[in-house]
GROMACS .gro file of C-alpha atoms in nm:
model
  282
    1UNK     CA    1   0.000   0.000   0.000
    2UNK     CA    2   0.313   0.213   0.097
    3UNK     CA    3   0.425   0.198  -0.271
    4UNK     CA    4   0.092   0.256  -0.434
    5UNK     CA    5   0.055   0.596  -0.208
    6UNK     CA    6   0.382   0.709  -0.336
    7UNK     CA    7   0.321   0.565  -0.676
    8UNK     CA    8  -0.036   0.810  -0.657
    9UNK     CA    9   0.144   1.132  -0.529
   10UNK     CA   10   0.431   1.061  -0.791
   11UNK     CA   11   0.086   1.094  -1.059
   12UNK     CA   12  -0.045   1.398  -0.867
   13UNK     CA   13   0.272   1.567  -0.819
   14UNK     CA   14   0.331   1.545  -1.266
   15UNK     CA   15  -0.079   1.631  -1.286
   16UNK     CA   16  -0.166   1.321  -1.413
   17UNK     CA   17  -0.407   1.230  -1.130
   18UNK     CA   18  -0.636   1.396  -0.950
   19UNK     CA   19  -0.845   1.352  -0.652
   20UNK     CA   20  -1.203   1.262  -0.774
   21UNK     CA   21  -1.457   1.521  -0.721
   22UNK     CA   22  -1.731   1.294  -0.612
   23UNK     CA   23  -1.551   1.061  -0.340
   24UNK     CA   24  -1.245   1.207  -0.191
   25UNK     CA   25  -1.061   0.880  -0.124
   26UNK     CA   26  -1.057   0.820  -0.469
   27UNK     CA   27  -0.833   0.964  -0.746
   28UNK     CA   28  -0.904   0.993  -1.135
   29UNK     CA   29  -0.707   1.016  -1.423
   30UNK     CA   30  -0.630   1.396  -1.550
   31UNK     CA   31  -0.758   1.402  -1.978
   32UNK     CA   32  -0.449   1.362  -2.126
   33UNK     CA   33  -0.538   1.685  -2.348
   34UNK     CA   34  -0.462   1.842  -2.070
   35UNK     CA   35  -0.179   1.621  -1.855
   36UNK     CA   36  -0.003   1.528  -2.125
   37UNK     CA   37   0.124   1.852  -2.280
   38UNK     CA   38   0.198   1.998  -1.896
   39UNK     CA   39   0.441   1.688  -1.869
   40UNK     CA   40   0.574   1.781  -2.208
   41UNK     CA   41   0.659   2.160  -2.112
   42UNK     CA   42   0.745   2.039  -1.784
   43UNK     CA   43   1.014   1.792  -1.930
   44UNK     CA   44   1.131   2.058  -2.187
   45UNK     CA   45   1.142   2.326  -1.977
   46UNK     CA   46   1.311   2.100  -1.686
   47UNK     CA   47   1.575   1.957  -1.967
   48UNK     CA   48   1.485   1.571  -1.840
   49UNK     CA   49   1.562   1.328  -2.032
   50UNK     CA   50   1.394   1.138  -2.200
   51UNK     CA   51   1.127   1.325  -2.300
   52UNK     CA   52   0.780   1.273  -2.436
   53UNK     CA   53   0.809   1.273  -2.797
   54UNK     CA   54   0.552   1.547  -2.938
   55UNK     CA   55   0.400   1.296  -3.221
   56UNK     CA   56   0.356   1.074  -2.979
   57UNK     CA   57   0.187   1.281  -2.714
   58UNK     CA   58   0.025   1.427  -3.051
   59UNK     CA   59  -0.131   1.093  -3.133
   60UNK     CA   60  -0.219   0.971  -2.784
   61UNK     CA   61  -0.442   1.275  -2.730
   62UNK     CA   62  -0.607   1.190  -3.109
   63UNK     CA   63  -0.662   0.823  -2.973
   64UNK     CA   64  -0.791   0.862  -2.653
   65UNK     CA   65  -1.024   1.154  -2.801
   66UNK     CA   66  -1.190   0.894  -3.060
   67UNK     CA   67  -1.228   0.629  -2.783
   68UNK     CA   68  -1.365   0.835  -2.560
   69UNK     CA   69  -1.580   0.998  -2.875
   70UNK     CA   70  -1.701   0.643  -2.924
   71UNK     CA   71  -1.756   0.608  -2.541
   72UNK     CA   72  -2.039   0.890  -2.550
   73UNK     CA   73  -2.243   0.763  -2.904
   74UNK     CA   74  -2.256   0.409  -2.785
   75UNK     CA   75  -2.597   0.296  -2.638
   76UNK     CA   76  -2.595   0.415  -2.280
   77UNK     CA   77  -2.239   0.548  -2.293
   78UNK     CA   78  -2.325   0.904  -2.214
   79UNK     CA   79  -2.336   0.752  -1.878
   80UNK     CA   80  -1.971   0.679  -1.848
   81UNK     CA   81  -1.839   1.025  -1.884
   82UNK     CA   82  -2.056   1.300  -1.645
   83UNK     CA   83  -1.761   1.384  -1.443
   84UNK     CA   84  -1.786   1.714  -1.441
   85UNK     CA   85  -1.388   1.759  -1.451
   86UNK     CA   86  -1.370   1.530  -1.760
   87UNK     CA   87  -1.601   1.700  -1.923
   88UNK     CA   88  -1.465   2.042  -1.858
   89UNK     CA   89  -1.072   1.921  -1.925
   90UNK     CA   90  -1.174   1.824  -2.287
   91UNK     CA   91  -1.356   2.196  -2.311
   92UNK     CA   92  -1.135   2.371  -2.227
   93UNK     CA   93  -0.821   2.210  -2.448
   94UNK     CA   94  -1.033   2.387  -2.699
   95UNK     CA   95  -1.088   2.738  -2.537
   96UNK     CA   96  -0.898   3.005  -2.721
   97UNK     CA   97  -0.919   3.287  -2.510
   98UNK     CA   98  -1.086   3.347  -2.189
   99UNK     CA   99  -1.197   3.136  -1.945
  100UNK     CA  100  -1.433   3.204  -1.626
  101UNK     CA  101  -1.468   3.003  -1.336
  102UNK     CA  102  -1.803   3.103  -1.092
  103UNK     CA  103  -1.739   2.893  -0.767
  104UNK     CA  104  -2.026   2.886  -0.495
  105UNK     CA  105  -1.879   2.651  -0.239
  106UNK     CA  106  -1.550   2.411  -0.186
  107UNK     CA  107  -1.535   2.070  -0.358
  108UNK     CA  108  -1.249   1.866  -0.311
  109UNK     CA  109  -1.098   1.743  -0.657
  110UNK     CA  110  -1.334   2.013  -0.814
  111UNK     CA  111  -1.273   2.170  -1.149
  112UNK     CA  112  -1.286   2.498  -1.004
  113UNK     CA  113  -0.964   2.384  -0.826
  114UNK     CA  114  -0.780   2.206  -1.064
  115UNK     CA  115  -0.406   2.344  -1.105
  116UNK     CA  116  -0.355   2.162  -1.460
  117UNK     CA  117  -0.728   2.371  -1.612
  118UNK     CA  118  -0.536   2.644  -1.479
  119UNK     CA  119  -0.196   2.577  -1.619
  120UNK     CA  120  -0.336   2.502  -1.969
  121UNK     CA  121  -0.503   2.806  -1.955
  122UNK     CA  122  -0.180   3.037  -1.854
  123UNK     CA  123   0.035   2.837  -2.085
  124UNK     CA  124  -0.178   2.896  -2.404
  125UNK     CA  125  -0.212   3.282  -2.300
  126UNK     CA  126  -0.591   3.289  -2.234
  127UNK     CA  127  -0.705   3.517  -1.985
  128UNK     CA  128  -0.834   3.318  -1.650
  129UNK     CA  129  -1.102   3.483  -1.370
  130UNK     CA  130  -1.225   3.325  -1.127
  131UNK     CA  131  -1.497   3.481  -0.864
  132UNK     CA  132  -1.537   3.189  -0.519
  133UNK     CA  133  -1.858   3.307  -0.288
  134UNK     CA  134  -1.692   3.413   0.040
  135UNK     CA  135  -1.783   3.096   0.224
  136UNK     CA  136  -1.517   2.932  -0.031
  137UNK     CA  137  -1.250   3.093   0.186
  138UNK     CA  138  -1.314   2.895   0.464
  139UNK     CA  139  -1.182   2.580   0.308
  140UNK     CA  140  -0.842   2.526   0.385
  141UNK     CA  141  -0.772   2.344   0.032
  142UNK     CA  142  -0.956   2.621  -0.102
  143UNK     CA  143  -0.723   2.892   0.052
  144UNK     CA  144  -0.408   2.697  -0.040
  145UNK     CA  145  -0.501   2.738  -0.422
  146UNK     CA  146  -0.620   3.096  -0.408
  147UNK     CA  147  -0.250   3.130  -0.292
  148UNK     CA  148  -0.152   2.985  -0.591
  149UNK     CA  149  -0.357   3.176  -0.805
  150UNK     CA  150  -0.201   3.459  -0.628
  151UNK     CA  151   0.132   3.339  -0.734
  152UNK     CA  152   0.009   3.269  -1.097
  153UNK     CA  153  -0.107   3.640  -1.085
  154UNK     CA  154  -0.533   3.532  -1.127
  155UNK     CA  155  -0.645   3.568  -0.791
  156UNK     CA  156  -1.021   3.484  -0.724
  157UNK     CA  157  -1.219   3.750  -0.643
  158UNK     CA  158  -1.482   3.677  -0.341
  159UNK     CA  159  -1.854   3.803  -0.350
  160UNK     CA  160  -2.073   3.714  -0.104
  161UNK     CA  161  -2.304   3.447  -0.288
  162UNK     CA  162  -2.222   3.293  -0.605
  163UNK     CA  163  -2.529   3.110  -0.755
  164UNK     CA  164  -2.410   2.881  -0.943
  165UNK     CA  165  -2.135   2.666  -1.034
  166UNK     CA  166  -2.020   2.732  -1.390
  167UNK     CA  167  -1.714   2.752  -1.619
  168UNK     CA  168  -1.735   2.960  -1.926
  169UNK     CA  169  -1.478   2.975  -2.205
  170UNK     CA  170  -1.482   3.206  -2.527
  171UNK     CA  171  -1.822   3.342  -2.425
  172UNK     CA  172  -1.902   3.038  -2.665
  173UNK     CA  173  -1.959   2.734  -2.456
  174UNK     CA  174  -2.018   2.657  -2.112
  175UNK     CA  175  -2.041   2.345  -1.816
  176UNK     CA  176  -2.322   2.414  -1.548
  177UNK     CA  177  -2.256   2.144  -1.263
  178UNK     CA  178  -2.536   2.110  -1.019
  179UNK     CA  179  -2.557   1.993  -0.657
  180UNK     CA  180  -2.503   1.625  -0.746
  181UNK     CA  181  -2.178   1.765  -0.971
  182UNK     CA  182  -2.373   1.659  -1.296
  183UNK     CA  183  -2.223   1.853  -1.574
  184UNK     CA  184  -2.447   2.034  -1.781
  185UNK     CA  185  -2.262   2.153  -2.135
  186UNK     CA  186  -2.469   2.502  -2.275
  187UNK     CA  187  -2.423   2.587  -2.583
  188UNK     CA  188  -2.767   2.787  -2.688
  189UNK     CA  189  -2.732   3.170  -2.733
  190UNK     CA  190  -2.971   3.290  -2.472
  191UNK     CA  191  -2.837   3.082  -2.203
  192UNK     CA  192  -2.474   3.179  -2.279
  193UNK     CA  193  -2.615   3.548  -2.323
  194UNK     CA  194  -2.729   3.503  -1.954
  195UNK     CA  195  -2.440   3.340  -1.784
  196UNK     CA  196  -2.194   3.580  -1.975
  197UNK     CA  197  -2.383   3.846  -1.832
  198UNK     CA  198  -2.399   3.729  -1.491
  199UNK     CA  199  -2.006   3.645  -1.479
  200UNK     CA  200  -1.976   4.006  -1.574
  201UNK     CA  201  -2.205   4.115  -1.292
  202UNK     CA  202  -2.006   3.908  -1.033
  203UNK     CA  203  -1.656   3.999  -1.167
  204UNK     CA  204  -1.708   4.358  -1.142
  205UNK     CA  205  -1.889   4.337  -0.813
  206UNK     CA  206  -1.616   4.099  -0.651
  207UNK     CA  207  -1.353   4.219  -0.436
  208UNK     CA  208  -0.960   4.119  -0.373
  209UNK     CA  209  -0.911   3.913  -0.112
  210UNK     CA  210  -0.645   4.076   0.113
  211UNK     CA  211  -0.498   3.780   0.208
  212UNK     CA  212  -0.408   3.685  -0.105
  213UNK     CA  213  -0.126   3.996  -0.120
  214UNK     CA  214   0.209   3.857  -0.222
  215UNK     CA  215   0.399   3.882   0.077
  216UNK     CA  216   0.681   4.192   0.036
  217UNK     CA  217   0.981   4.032  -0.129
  218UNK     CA  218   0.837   3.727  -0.286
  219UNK     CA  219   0.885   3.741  -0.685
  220UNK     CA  220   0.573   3.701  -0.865
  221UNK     CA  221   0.537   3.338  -1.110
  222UNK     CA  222   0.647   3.347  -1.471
  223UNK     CA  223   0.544   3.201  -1.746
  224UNK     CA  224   0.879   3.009  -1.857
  225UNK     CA  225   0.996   3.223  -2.136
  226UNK     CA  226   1.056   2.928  -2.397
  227UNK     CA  227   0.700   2.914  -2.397
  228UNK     CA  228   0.606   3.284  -2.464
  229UNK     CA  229   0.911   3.231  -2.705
  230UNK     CA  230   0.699   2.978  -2.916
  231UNK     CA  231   0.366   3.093  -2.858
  232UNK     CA  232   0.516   3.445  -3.032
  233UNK     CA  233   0.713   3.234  -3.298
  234UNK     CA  234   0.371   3.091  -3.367
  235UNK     CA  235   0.200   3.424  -3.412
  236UNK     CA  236   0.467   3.478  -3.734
  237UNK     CA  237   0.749   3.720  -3.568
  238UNK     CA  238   1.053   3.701  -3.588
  239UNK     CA  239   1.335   3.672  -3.346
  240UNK     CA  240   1.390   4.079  -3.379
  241UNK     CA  241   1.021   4.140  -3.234
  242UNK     CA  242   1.028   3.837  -2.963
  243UNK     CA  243   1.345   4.013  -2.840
  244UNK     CA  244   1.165   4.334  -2.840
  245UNK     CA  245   0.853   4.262  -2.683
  246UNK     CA  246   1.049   4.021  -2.401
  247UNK     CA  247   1.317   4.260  -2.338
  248UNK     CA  248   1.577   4.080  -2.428
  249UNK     CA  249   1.843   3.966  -2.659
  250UNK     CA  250   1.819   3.820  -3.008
  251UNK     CA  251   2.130   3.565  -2.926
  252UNK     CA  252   1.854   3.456  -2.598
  253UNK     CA  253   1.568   3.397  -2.840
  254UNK     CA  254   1.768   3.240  -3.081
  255UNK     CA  255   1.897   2.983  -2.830
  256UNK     CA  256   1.601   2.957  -2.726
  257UNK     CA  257   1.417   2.876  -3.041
  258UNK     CA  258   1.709   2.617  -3.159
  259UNK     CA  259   1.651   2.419  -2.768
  260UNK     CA  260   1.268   2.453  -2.852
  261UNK     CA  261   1.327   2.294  -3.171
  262UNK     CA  262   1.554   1.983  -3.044
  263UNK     CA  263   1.264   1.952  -2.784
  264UNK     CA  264   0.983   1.939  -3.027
  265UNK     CA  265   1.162   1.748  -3.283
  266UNK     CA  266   1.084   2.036  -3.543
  267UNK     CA  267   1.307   2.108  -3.886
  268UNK     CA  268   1.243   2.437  -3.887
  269UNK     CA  269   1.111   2.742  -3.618
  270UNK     CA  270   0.753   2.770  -3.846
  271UNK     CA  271   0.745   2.394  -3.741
  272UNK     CA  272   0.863   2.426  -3.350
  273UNK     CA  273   0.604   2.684  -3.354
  274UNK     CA  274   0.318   2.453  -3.536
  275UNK     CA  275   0.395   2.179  -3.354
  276UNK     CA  276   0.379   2.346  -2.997
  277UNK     CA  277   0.006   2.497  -3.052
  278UNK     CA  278  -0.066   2.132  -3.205
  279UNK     CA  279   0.017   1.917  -2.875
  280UNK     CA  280  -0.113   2.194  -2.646
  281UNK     CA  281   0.205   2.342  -2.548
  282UNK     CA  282   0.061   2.688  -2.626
   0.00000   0.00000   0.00000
């Protein structure tokens, strides 16, 4: 049991496990449209070797995502894949650029809580809010991660009842999850309109939470800069403008490009660049 505790953490720890939102002393497995390109940057970034091959995570994701596509049309399959974390995993993969979270209470495992949503999210550049009723603070899980949205630099903002749970991305799609944490995917126009609008409402009404100040000293969380590196070398500049906007030297984005490109397996920086927005890496 020892080994399968460690073996669990050791999942956790590279967010490809999660505690299950719906029993606590179980753990599910993160999507890997999400897991598997945080291990990827992770591994780059990190310089471990081996690393995940990008074709391979590449084809994995396309695998698992017709399985699980089969999964849901088969006769009573919808029934296999309500998690509400599931669900929202696979959404968001496919958000481009903004994502809301409207939290009304503390669920262990929870989407709302989920560190690799949140990393996807950051990594790909989207902008992230998140508004937590103020009863949320009272969870001690729950406090732990608005410190690390703090650190990320997307802390919640608290109002005093939130009422309902949600996640909206793109102002295009949504997941409702009620009570029983039943996800409920919305897609129609004047239900979007609504929720859109209410997220709105909330943000602007919500307040900081002081605790959630970055204590005097501590640096603020940054996005590695390999990845702005290729998200920008995916957007068409060149390594003239990268250095510009980062502030730094062309030799530094030029070494970084050429590591991004041993790391992705890429011939060429269009490629490195293609090939990182095609396995999620950005």
């Amino acid at each position: 049991m020892h080994e399968v505790a460690q073996a669990i953490e050791m999942l956790r720890a590279e967010g490809l496990a999660s505690v299950a939102a719906d029993d606590p002393t179980a753990f599910r497995a993160v999507e890997p449209c999400i897991a598997l390109p945080a291990l990827l940057a992770r591994s780059m970034y990190e310089g471990r070797s081996p690393q995940p091959r990008p074709v391979e995570v590449d084809r994995f994701i396309a695998l698992h995502e017709r399985a699980a596509e089969r999964i849901e049309e088969s006769p009573g399959g919808s029934g296999h894949r309500t998690d509400a974390s599931t669900v929202i995993e696979r959404m968001v993969a496919k958000a481009e650029s903004d994502v809301v979270f409207l939290v009304p209470g503390h669920v262990e495992g929870g989407f709302a809580f989920s560190r690799p949503i949140v990393d996807m999210s950051l990594r790909r550049g989207m902008r992230l809010r998140a508004v937590w009723s103020a009863s949320v603070f009272h969870a001690h899980g729950a406090t732990v991660h608005a410190q690390w949205l703090a650190q990320q630099d997307v802390p919640p903002r608290m109002v005093d009842t939130v009422p309902l749970c949600a996640m909206i991305m793109d102002n295009a799609a949504a997941v409702v999850v009620d009570d029983s944490q039943e996800p409920r995917v919305v897609r129609s126009a004047a239900e979007l309109d609504s929720l859109c609008a209410l997220a709105e409402r909330l943000w602007e009404r919500g307040t900081a939470v002081r605790q959630l100040r970055r204590t005097p000293g501590t640096p603020a969380t940054r996005r590695p800069r390999t990845e702005i590196v290729l998200r920008l070398l995916a957007e068409g500049l060149t390594d003239d403008a990268i250095a510009r906007r980062l502030g730094c030297s062309v030799r530094t984005v030029r070494n970084d490009v050429a590591a991004a490109m041993v790391a992705l397996d890429a011939r060429s920086r269009f490629q490195a660049g293609a090939r990182a927005m095609q396995v999620g890496l950005i």
